XYZ file of C-alpha atoms in Angstrom:
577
model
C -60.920 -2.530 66.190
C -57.494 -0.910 67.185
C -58.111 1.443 70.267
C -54.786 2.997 71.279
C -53.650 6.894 71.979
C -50.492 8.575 71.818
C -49.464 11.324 74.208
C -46.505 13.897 73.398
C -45.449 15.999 75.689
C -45.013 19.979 74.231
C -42.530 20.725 76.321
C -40.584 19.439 79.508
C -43.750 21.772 81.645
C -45.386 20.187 84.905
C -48.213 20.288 83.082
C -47.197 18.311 80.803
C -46.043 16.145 84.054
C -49.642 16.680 85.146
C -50.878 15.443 82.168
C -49.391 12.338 81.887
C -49.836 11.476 85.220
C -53.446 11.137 84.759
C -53.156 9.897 81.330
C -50.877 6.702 83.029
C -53.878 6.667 86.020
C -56.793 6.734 83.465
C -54.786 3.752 81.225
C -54.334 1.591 84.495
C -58.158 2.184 85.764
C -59.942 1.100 82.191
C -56.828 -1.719 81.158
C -54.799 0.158 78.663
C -50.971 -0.686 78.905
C -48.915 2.702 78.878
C -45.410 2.457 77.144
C -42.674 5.012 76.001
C -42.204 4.835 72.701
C -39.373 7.884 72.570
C -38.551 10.218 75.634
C -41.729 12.565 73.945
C -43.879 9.826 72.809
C -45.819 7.541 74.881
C -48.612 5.130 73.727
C -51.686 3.707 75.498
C -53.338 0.946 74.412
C -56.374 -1.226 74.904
C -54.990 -4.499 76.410
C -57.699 -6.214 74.482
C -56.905 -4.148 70.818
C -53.845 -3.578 71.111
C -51.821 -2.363 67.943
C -49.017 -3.771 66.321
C -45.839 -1.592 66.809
C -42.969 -0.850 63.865
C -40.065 1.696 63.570
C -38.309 2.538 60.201
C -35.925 4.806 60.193
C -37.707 8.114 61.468
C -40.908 7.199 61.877
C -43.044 5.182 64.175
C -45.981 2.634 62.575
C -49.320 2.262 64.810
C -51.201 -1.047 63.570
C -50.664 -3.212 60.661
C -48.741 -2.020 57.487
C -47.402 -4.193 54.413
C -44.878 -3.694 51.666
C -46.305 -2.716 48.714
C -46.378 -5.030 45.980
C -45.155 -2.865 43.192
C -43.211 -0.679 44.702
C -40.700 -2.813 47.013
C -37.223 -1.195 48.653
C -35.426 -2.040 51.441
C -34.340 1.629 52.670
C -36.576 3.802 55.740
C -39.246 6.054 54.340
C -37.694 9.336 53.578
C -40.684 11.627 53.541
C -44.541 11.223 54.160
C -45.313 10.665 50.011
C -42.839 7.678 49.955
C -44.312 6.199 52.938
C -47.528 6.083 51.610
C -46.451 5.300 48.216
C -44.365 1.940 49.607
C -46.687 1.191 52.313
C -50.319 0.042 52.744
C -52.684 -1.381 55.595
C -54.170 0.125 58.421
C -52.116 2.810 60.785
C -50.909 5.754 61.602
C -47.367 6.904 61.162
C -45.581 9.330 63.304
C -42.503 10.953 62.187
C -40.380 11.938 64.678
C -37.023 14.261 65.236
C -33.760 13.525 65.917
C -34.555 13.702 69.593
C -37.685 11.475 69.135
C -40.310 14.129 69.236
C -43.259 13.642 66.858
C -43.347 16.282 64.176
C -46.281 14.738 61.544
C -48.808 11.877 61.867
C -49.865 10.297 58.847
C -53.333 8.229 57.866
C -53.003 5.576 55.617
C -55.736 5.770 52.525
C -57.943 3.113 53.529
C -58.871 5.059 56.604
C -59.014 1.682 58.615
C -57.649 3.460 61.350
C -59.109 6.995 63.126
C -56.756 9.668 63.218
C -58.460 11.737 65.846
C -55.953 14.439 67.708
C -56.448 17.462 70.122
C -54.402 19.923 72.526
C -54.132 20.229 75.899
C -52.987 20.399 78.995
C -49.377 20.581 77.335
C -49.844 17.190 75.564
C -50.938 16.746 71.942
C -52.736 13.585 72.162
C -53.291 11.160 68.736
C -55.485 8.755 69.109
C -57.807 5.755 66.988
C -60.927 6.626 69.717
C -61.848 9.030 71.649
C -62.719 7.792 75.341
C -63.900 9.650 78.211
C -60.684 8.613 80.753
C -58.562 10.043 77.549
C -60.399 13.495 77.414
C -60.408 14.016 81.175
C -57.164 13.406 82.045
C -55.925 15.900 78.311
C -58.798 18.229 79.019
C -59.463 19.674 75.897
C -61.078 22.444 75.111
C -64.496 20.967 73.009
C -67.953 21.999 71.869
C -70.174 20.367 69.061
C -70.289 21.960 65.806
C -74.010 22.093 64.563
C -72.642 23.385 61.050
C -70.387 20.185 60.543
C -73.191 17.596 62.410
C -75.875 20.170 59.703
C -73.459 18.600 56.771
C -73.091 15.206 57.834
C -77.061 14.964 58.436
C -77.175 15.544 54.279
C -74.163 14.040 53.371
C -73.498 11.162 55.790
C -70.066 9.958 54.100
C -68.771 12.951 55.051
C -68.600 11.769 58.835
C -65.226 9.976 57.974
C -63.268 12.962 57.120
C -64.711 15.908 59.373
C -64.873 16.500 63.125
C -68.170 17.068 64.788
C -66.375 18.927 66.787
C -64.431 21.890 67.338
C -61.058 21.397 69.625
C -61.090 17.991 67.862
C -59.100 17.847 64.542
C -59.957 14.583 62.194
C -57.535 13.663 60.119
C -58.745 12.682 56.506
C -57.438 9.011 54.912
C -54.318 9.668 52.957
C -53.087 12.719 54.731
C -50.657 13.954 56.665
C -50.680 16.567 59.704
C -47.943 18.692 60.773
C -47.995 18.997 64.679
C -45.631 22.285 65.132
C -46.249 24.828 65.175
C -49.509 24.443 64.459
C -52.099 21.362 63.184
C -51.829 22.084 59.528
C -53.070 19.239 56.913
C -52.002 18.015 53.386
C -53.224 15.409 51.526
C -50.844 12.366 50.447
C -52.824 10.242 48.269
C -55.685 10.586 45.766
C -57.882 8.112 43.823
C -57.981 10.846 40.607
C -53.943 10.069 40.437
C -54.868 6.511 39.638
C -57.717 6.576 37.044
C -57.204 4.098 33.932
C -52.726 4.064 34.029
C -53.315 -0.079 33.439
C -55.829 0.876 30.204
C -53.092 -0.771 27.717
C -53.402 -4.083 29.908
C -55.192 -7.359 27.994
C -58.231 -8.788 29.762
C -56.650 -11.454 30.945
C -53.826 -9.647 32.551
C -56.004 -7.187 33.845
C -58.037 -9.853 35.927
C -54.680 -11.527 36.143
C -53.395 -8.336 38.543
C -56.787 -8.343 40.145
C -56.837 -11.321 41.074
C -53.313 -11.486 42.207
C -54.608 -8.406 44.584
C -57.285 -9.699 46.514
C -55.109 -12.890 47.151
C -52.201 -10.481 48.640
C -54.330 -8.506 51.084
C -56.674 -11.472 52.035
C -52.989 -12.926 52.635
C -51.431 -9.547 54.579
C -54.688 -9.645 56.650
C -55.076 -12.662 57.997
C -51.773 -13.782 58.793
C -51.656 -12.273 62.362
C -51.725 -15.094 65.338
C -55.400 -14.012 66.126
C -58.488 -16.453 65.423
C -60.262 -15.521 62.028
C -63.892 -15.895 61.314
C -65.011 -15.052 57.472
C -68.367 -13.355 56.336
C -70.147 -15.551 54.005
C -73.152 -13.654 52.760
C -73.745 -15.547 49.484
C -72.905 -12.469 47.656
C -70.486 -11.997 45.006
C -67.896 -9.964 47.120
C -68.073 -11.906 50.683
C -67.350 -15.059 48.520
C -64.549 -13.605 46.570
C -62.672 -12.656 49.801
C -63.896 -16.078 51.445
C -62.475 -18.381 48.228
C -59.319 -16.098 48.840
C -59.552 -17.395 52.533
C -59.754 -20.877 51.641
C -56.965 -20.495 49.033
C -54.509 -19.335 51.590
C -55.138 -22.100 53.507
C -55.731 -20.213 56.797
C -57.651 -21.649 60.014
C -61.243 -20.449 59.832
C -63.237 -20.007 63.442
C -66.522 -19.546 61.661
C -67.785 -19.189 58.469
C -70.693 -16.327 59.181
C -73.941 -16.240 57.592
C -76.965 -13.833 58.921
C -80.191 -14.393 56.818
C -83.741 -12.507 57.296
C -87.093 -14.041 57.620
C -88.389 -12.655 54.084
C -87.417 -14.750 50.972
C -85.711 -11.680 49.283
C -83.414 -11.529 52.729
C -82.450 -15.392 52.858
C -79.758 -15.944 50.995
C -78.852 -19.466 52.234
C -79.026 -21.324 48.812
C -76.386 -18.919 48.069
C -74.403 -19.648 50.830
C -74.240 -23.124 51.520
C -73.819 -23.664 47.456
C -70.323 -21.710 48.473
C -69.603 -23.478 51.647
C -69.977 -26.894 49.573
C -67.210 -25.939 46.772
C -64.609 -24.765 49.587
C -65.650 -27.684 51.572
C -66.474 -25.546 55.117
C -69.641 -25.295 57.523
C -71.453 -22.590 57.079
C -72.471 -21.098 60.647
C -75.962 -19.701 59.757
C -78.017 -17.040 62.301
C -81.085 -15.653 61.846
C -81.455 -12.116 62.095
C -83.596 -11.028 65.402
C -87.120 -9.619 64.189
C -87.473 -7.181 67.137
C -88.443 -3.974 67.905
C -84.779 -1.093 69.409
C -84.921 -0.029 73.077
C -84.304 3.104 73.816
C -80.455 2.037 75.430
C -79.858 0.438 72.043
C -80.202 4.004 70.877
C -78.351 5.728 73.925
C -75.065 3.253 72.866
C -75.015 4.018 68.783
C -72.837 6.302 69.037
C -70.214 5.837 71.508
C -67.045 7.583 69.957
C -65.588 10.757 68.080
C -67.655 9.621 64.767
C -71.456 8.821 64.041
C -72.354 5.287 65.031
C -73.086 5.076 61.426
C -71.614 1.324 61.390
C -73.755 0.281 63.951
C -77.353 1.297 62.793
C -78.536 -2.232 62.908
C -77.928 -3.298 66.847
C -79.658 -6.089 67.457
C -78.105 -8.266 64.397
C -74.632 -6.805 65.277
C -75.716 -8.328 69.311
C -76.492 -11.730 67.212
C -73.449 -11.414 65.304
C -70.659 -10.451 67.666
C -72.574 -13.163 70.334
C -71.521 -16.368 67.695
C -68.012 -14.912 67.000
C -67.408 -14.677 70.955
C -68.204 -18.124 71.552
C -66.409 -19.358 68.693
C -63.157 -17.738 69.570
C -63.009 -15.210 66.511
C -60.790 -12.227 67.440
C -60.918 -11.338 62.882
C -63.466 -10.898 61.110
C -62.949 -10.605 57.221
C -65.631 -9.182 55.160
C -66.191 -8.117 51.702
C -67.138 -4.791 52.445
C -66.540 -2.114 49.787
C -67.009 -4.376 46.340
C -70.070 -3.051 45.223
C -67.777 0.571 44.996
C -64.394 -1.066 44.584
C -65.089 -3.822 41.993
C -68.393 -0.963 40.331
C -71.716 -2.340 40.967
C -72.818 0.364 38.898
C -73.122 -0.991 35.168
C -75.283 1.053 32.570
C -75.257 4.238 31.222
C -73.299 5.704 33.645
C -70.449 3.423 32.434
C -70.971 4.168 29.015
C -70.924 8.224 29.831
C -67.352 7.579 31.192
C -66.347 5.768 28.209
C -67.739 8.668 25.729
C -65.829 11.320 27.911
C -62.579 9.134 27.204
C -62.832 7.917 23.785
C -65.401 10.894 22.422
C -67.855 10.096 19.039
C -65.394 6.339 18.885
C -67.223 5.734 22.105
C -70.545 4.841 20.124
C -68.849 1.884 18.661
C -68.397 0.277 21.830
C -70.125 -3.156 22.813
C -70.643 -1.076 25.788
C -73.589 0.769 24.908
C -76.041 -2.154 23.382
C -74.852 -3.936 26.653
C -75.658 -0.792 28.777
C -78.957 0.240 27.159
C -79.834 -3.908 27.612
C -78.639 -3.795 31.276
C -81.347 -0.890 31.960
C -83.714 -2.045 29.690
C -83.728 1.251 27.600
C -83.082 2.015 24.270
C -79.416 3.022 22.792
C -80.850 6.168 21.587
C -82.074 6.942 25.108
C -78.700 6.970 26.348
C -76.944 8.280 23.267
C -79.214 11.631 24.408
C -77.523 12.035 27.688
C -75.120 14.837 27.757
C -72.321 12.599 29.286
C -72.894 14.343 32.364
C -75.577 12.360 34.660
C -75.239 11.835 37.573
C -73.644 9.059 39.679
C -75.624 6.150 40.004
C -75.221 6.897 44.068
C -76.764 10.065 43.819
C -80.221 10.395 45.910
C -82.912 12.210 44.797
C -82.805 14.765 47.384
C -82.328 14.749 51.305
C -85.110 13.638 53.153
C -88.129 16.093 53.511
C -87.182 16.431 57.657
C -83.562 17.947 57.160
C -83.852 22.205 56.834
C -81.865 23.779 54.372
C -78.388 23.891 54.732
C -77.310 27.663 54.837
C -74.756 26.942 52.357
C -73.611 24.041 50.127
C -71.659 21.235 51.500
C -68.387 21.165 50.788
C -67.047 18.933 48.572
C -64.825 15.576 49.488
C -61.096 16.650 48.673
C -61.587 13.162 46.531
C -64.025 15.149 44.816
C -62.769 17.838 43.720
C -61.116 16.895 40.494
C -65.283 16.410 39.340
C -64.399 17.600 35.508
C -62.375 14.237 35.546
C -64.559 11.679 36.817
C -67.125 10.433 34.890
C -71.026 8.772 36.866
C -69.759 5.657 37.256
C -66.057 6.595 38.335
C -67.667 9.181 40.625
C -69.622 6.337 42.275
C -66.544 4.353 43.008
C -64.748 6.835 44.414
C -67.716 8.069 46.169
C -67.773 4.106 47.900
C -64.275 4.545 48.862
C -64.987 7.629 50.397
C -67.482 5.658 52.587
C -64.856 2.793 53.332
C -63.493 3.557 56.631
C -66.978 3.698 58.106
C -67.026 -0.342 57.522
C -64.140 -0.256 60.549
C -65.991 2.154 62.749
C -67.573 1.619 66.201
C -70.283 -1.052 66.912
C -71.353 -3.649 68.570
C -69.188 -6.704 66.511
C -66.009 -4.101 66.574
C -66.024 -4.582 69.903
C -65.558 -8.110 69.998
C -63.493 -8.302 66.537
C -61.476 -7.056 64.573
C -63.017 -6.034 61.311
C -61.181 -6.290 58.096
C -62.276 -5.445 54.758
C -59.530 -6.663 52.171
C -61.145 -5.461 49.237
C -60.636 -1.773 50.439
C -57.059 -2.536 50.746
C -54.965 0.282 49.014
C -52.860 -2.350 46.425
C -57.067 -3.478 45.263
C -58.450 0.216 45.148
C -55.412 1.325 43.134
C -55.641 -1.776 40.628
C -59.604 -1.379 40.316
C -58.695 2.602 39.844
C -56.468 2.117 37.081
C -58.547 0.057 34.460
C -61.018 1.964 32.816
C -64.872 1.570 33.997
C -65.984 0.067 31.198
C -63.310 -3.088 30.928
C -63.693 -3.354 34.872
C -67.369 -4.513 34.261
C -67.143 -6.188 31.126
C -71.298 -5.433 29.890
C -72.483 -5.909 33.673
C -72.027 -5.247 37.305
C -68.494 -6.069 39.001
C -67.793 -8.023 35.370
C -64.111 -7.862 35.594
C -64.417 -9.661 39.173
C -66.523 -12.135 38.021
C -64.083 -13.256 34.867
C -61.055 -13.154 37.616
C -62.729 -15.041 40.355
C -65.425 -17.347 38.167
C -63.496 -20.776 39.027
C -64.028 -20.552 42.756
C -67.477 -19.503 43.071
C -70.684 -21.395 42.434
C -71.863 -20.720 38.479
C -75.365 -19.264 40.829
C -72.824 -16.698 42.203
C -70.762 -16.157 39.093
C -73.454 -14.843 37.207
C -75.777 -13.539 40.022
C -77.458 -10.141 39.230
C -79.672 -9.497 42.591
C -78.448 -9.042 45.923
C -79.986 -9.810 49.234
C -82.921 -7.090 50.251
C -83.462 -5.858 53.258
C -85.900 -3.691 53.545
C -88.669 -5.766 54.741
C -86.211 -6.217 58.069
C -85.433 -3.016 58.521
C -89.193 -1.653 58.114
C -90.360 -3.909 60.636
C -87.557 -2.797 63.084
C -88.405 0.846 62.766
C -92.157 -0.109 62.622
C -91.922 -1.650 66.115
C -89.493 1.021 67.413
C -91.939 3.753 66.602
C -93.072 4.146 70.691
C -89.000 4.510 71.406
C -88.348 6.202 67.761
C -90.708 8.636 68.145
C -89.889 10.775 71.280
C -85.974 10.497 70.947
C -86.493 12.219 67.884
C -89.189 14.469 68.506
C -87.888 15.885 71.815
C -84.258 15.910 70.795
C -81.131 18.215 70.423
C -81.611 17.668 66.305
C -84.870 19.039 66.135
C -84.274 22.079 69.295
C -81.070 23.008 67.396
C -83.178 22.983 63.873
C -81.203 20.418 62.250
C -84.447 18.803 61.645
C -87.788 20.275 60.619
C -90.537 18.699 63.854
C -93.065 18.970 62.328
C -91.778 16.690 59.579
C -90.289 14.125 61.342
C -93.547 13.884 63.367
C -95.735 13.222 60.130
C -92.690 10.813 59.180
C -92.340 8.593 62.244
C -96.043 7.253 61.152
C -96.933 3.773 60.399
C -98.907 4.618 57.386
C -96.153 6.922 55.896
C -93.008 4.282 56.668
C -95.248 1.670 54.507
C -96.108 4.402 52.007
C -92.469 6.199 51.659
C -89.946 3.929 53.660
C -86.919 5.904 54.734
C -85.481 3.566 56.992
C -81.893 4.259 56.472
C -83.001 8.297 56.724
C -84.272 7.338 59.633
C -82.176 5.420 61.290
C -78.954 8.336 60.246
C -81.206 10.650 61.916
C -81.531 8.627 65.176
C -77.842 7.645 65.262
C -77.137 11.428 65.116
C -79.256 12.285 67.707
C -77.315 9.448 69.932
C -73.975 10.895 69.167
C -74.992 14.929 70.026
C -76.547 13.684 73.324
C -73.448 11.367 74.125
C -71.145 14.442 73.419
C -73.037 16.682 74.956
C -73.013 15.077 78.325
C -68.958 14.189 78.103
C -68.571 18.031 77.335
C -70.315 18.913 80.405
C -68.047 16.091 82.343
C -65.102 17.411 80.882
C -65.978 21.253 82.102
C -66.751 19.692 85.386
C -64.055 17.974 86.271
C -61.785 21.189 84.901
């Protein structure tokens, strides 16, 4: 994980002067290495995750950025759309002046990379994390926003895009913000502006470009001098990026494979099946049955976002333990093919077909194989109105979350709704959820996580063909076709995936003596985020094996880590003012 800030000074001020003094005594105490990038623009950054540093032209690149494949040129960026448009990876971009002061910052799509920024004490500071040393030595003026932490509590994807808190601005994937003379955002890049241009492609070249996608970012992402370890799951996406891996030919630390104690969690046969065709050893760790202390829930949350990424502690401890001794510094994942490649196969695929092609729609193989898929009858789905919902969508928050007091916004990503379809609306939906697979946790800080299928040239190629040819009669069918002579045939034409709920109940189950007062006697149920009395009848052994909820749950308690973490750095930051 990238942990860096930039500081620009406002305006040649001593405060300003003030400013950076501490900023340059807070970097030295906690070893961050301070550097000027321009006489306005200085950069701190973690001596351990420390970004990669680019100039073209006008602007300044934080972190890792690539060419993109199809649209190559040798001249600078000229303005924010081109940069995105030629670029992709994971940074932020500042575009500077003439006399090297920073005018815009820009996020790449993926969202890889925070974009976190706030005023004060004459500085503007942009920053990947948001550390204590950084906030008292800025001093910002910040206070928690129950109305945004009310939203994210029913809509938890929405953590990626808004701040929790006011004095903080977020800056949403694919957008840019203009610094002077005031913070004002404008989005760059949008998945509606890619939906089904490659529809006139065969099959063949279809998976073809697919193919030819994942390769290039597994490629991009992994040639760095750092140590790489793969995941190895045994699921169709962690084994598409590992044969990628193995393809390239690059140095593998470890080859990581966690596995619960329940049959439905062990997906070893999987696995090692894959580790014998690419001719590796599988590094296989069981997952800790255990019960969370009450510090595991005090450290979920430890930056600007929702610890969201880290709801599962004790494996990530397991985890980020084996990749330390092995010498990992990487670690590439498959994270975000269920959305990018569309797990979601059914009707939901044939209601985005019928809102393309209309009545011609019915003549598609698509709906026997969709009404087969669900096990329902064609006429069944021939009765939907073409409007259902996503195959995401939940049946309702959880009984414990009050009302909001209005509707939750919708995702910018969302907002062209009368174009998506269910199943496109799931995909998009996933990607909206991507940078969250980069965010804080206990593996991030030890590597450096990298999800290549979330990589902007492999969203925009899955965006572009049309739901239907992109799963082929099944889940992630397209993927399969492109990918089937590198995996196992067991992988190829696997339809379940690993389950663990089992884990997870048990976890919760045993934490019930910890879960139970943090929740109960917490900010999220004084504030009347959450209803007591039903989180108290909740929290019950005979209602978690009756109704589950352990992800509910679990968002709940990782909430109630992050308002009690911000709540004390507010009142450090007000002290030390």
């Amino acid at each position: 994980m990238m942990r860096f800030a930039l500081i620009a000074g406002r305006a040649a001020t001593t405060e300003a002067a003030d400013t950076l003094r501490r900023f340059r005594r807070g970097a030295a105490r906690n070893g961050w290495v301070l550097s000027a990038l321009t006489d306005a623009l200085w950069l701190a950054a973690d001596s351990e995750a420390a970004p990669a540093v680019a100039r073209l032209g006008s602007w300044i690149l934080i972190g890792d950025a690539f060419a993109h494949p199809e649209r190559l040129s040798g001249a600078p960026p000229r303005t924010s759309e081109d940069l995105v448009d030629r670029l992709w990876g994971r940074y932020l971009a500042v575009h500077c002046d003439a006399a090297g002061r920073p005018i815009a910052v820009v996020r790449d799509p993926s969202g890889a990379v925070d974009g976190l920024m706030w005023q004060g004490s004459g500085a503007v500071t942009i920053a990947s994390v948001a550390t204590p040393w950084m906030l008292e030595a800025t001093r910002p003026t910040l206070a928690i926003d129950p109305m945004a932490a009310h939203v994210v509590l029913h809509a938890p994807s929405r953590a990626w895009d808004l701040s929790l808190l006011t004095g903080l601005t977020s800056l949403a994937p694919g957008s840019v913000l203009a610094l002077e003379p005031r913070f004002a955002a404008r989005p760059l890049w949008r998945p509606a502006d890619f939906l089904d241009q490659a529809r006139g492609l065969s099959l063949a070249a279809a998976g073809d470009r697919l193919r030819q996608r994942v390769d290039q970012a597994v490629a991009a992402l992994s040639t760095d001098e750092r140590p790489v370890a793969v995941e190895a799951s045994g699921g169709l996406d962690s084994s598409i990026v590992a044969s990628s891996v193995k393809a390239a030919g690059r140095p593998v630390r470890a080859w990581l494979h966690t596995y619960g104690a329940d049959p439905e969690a062990d997906e070893r046969v999987f696995a090692e099946g894959l580790a014998r065709i690419l001719n590796v050893a599988l590094d296989p760790l069981p997952r800790p049955d255990a019960a969370l202390a009450t510090t595991d829930l005090e450290t979920l949350s430890p930056d600007a976002r929702p610890g969201f990424n880290a709801m599962d502690p004790l494996n990530d401890a397991v985890a980020a333990a084996h990749l330390q001794a092995r010498g990992a510094r990487v670690l590439l994942t498959g994270k975000g093919g269920d959305a990018v490649f569309l797990q979601a196969f059914g009707a939901a695929v044939f209601d985005d077909l019928r809102r393309r092609r209309g009545l011609a729609a019915v003549l598609s193989p698509t709906l026997v194989a969709a009404a087969r898929w669900e096990g329902r009858s064609v006429w069944s789905i021939l009765s939907r109105d073409g409007r259902g919902p996503a195959p995401s969508a939940a049946s309702g928050p959880p009984g414990w979350l009050t009302p909001l007091a209005s509707p939750a916004p919708l995702h910018p990503w969302l907002t062209d709704s009368p174009r998506l379809g269910p199943a496109r609306r799931f995909q998009i939906e996933g990607l909206i959820d991507g940078p969250g697979f980069s965010a804080a946790s206990r593996q991030t800080a030890v590597v450096d996580l990298r999800h290549p299928l979330l990589a902007q040239p492999v969203v925009e190629a899955c965006l572009s063909i049309p739901t239907d040819r992109l799963t082929l009669g099944r889940d992630r069918g397209l993927a399969r076709r492109a990918f089937a002579d590198r995996l196992t045939p067991e992988i190829a034409v696997r339809r379940s995936k690993g389950d663990l709920t089992a884990y997870y109940g048990r976890m919760i189950a045993r934490s019930l003596p910890v879960l139970r007062p943090w929740l109960l006697d917490g900010a999220l149920c004084g504030q009347g985020l959450l209803d007591r009395r039903q989180v108290e009848q909740a929290l019950t052994t005979e209602q978690l094996i009756w109704r589950g909820g352990y992800r509910e749950i679990m968002i709940a308690a990782t909430m109630e880590s992050w308002w009690r973490t911000w709540t004390r750095r507010i009142e450090d930051l007000r002290a030390a003012s």
